[in-house]
PDB file of C-alpha atoms in Angstrom:
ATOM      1  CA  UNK A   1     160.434 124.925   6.465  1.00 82.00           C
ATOM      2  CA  UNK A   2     160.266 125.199   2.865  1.00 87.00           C
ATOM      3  CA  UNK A   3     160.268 128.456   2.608  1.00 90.00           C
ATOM      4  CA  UNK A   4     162.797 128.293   4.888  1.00 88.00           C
ATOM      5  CA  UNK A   5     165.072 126.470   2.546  1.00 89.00           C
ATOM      6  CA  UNK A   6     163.850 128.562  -0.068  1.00 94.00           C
ATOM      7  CA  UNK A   7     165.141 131.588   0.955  1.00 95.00           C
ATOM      8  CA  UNK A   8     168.454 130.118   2.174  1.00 93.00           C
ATOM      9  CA  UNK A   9     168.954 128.498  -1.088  1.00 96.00           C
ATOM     10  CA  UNK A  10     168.852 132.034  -2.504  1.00 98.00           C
ATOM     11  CA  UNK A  11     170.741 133.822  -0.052  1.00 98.00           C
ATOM     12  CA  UNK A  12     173.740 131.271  -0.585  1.00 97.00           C
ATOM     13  CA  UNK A  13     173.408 131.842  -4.639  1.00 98.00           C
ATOM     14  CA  UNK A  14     173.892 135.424  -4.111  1.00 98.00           C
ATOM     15  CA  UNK A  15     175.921 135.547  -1.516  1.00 98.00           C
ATOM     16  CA  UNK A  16     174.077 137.609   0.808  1.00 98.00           C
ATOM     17  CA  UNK A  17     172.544 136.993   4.150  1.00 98.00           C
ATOM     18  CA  UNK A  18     169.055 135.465   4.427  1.00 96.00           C
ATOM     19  CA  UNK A  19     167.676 138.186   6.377  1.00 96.00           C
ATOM     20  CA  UNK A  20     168.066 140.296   3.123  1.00 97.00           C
ATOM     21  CA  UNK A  21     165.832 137.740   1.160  1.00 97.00           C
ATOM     22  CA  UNK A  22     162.266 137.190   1.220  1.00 96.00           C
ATOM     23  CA  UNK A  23     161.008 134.406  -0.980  1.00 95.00           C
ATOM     24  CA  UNK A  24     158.163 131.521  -0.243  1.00 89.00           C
ATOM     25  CA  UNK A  25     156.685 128.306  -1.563  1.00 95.00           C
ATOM     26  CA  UNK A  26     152.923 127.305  -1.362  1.00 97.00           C
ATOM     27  CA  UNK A  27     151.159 123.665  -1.970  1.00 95.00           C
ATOM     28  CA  UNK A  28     152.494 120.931  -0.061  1.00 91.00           C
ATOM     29  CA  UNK A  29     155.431 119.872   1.604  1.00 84.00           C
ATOM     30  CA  UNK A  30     157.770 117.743  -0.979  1.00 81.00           C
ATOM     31  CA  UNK A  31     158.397 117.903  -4.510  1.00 85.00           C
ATOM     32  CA  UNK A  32     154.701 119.643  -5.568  1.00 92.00           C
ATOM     33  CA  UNK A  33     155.543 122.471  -3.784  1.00 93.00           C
ATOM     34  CA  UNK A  34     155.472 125.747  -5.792  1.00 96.00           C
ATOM     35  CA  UNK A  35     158.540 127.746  -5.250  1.00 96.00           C
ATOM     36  CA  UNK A  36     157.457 131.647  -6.650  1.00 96.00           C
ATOM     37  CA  UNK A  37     160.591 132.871  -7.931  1.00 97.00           C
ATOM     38  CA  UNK A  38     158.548 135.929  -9.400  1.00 95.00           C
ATOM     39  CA  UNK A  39     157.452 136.505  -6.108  1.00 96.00           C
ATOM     40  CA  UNK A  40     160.987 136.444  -4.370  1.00 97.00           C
ATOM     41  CA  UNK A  41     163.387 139.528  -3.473  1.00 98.00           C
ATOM     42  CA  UNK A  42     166.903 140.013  -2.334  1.00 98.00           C
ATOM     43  CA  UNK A  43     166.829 143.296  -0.751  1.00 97.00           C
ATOM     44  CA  UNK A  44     163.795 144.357  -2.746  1.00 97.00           C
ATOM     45  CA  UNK A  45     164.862 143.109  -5.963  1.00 98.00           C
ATOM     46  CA  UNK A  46     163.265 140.585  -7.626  1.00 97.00           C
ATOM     47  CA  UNK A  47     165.604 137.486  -8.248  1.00 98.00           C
ATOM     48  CA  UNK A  48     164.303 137.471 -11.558  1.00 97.00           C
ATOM     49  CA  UNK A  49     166.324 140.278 -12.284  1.00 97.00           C
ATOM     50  CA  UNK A  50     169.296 139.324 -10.312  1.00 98.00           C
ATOM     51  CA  UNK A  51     169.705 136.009 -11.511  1.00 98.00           C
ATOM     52  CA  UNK A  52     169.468 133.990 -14.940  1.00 97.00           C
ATOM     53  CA  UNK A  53     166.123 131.342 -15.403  1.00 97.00           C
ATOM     54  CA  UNK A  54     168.881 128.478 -15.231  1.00 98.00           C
ATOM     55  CA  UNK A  55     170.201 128.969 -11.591  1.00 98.00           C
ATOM     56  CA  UNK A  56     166.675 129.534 -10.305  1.00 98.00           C
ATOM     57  CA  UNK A  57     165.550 126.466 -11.358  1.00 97.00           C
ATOM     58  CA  UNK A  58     168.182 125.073  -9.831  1.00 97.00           C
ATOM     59  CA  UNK A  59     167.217 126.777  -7.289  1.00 97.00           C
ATOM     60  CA  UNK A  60     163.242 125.598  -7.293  1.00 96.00           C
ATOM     61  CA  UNK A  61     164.551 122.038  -7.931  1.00 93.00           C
ATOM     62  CA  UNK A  62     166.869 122.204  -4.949  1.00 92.00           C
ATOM     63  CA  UNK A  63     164.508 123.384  -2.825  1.00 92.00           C
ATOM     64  CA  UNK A  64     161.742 121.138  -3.980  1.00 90.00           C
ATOM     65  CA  UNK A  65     164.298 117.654  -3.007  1.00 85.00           C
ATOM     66  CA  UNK A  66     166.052 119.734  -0.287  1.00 75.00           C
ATOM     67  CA  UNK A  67     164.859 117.370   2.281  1.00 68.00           C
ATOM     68  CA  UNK A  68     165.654 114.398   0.434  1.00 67.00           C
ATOM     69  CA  UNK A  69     169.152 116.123   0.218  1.00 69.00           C
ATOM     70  CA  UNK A  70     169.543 116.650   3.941  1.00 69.00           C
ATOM     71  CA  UNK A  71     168.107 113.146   5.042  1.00 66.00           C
ATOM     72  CA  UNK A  72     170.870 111.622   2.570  1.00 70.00           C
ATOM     73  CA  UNK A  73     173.366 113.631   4.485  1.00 70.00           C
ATOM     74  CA  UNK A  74     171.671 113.505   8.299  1.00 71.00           C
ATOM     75  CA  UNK A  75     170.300 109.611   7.647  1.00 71.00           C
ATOM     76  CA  UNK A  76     167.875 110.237  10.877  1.00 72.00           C
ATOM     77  CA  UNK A  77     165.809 113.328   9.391  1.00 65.00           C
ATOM     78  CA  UNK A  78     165.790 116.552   7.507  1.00 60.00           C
ATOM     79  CA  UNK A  79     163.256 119.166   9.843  1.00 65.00           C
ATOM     80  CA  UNK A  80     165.129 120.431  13.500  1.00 68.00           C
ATOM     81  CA  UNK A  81     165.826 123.496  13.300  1.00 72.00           C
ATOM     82  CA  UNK A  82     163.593 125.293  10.657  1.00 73.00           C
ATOM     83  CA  UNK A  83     160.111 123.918  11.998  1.00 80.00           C
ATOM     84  CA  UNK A  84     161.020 125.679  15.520  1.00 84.00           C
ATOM     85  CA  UNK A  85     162.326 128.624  14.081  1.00 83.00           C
ATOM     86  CA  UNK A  86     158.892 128.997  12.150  1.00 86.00           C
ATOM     87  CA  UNK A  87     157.251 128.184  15.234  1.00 90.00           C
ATOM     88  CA  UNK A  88     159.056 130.503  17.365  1.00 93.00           C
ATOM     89  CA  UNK A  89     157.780 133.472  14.883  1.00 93.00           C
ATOM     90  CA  UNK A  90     154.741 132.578  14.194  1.00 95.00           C
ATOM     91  CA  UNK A  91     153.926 132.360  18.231  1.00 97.00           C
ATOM     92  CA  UNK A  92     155.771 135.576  18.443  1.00 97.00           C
ATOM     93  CA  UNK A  93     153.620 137.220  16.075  1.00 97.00           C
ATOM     94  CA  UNK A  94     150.414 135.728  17.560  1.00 98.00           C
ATOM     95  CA  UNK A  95     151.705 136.852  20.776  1.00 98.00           C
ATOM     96  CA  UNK A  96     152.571 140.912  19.870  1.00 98.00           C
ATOM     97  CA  UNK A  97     149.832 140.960  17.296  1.00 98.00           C
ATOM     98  CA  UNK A  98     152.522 141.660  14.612  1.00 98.00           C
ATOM     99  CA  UNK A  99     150.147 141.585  12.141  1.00 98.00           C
ATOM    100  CA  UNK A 100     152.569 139.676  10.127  1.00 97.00           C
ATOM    101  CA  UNK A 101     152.823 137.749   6.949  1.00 96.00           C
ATOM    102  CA  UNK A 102     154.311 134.019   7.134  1.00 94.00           C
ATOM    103  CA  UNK A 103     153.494 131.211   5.191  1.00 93.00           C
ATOM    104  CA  UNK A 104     151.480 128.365   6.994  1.00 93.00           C
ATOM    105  CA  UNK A 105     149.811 125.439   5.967  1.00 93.00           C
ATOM    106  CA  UNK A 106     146.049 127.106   6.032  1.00 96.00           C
ATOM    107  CA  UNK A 107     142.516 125.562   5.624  1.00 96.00           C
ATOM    108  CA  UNK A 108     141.019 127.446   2.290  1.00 97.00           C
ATOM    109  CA  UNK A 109     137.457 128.064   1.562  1.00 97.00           C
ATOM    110  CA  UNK A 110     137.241 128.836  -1.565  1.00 97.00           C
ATOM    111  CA  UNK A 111     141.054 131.025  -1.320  1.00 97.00           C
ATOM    112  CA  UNK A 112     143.349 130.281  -4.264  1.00 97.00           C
ATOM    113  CA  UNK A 113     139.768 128.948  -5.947  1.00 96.00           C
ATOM    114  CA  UNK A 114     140.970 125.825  -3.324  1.00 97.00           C
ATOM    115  CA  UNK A 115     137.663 124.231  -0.994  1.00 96.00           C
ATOM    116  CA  UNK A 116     138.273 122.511   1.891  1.00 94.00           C
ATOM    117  CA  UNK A 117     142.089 121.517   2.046  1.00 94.00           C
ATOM    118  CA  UNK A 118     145.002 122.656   3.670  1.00 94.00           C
ATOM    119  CA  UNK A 119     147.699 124.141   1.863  1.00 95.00           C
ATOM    120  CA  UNK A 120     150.565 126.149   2.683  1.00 95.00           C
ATOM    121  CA  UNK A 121     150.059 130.419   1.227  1.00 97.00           C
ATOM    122  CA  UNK A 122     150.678 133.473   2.893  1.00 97.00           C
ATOM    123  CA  UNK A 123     148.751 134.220   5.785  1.00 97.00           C
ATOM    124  CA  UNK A 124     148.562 137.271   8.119  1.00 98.00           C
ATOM    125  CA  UNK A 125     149.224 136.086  12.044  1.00 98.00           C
ATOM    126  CA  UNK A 126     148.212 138.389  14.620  1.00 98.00           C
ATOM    127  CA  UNK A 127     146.350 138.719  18.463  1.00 98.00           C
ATOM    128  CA  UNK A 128     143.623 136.569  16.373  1.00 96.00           C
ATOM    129  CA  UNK A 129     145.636 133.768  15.257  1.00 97.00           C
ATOM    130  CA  UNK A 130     145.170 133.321  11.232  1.00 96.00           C
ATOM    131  CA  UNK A 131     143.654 136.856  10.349  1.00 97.00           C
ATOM    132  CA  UNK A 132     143.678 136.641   6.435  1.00 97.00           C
ATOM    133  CA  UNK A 133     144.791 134.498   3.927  1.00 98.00           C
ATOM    134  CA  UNK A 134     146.622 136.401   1.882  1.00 97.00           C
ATOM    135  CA  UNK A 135     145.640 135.761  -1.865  1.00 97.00           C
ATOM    136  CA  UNK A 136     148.320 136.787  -4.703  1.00 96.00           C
ATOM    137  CA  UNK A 137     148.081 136.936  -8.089  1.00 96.00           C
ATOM    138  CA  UNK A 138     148.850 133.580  -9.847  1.00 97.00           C
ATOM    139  CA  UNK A 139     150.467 132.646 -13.148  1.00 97.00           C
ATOM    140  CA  UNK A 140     148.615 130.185 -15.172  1.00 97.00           C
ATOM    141  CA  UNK A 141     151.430 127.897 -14.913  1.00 96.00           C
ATOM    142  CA  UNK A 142     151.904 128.744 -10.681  1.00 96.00           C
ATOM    143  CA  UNK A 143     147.800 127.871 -10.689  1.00 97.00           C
ATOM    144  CA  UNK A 144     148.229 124.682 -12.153  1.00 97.00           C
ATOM    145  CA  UNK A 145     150.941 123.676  -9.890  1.00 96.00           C
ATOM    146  CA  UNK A 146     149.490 125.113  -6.934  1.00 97.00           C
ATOM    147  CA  UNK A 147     146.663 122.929  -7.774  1.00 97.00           C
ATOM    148  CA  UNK A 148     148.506 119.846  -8.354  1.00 96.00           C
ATOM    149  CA  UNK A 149     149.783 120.331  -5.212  1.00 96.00           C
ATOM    150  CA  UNK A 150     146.555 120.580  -3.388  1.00 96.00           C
ATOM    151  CA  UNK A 151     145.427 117.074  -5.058  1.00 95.00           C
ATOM    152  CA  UNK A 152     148.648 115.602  -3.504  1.00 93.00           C
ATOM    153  CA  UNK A 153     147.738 116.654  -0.287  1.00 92.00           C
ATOM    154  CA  UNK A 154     144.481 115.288  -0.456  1.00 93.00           C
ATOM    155  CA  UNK A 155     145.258 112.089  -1.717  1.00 91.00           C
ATOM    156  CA  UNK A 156     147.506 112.207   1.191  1.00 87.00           C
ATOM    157  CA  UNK A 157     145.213 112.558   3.334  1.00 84.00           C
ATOM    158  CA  UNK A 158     142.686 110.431   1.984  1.00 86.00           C
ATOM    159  CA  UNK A 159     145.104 107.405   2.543  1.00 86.00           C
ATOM    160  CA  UNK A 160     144.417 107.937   6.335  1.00 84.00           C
ATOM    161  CA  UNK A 161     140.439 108.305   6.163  1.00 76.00           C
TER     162      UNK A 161
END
């Protein structure tokens, strides 16, 4: 969903269709998500190079609150059409054994130096379900907010226990 948004956000910015961009977000869902702008490509091309450091923080800020923003539009809810669409390729690459790379929320062991949580980072889906975590190469700054992230979710979580 966020990734979702993500890549939308982009697409609209440069006026280009989504299909053309590939961008995600890992950590949690809400505003400690980590949008990877370094990470993110309109046709190939980084959007660091296509884009100045002001708009794609508006950008990562937009897409951080972009389901407060919908919610204040909707007033019932923010997440219809996105979470299926996800669904609908991540069961489709499950299904064919795509092989393919999506973020999902995942349960690390010891991935993204992360033990026992969930948290949403690339994964490869194929005939096997999750195959791989895929592990990329974080930032300091990316680490620190991935891992900020992480402790949200937890605490999270820990108000249910």
């Amino acid at each position: 969903l966020d990734s979702a948004r993500f890549r939308t956000f982009i697409a609209m910015e440069l006026c280009v269709s989504v299909e053309n961009t590939h961008a995600f977000v890992l950590g949690g869902h809400g505003d400690t998500m980590v949008p990877l702008p370094r990470y993110s490509t309109m046709a190939g091309i980084p959007i660091t190079e296509l884009m100045k450091k002001e708009t794609i923080d508006r950008i990562v800020e937009r897409t951080r609150n972009g389901g407060a923003e919908i919610v204040g539009l909707l007033k019932t809810g923010s997440a219809y059409y996105a979470p299926s669409a996800a669904t609908l390729d991540m069961v489709e690459a499950v299904l064919l054994d795509k092989k393919k790379i999506l973020p999902c929320s995942a349960y690390l062991d010891g991935e993204y130096g992360v033990k026992g949580a969930f948290a949403g980072v690339p994964v490869k889906l194929g005939a096997g379900g999750m195959e791989q975590v895929v592990e990329i190469v974080l930032n300091p700054d990316e680490q620190a907010g991935f891992m900020r992230s992480v402790d949200a979710v937890r605490q999270g979580c820990a108000k249910f226990m």
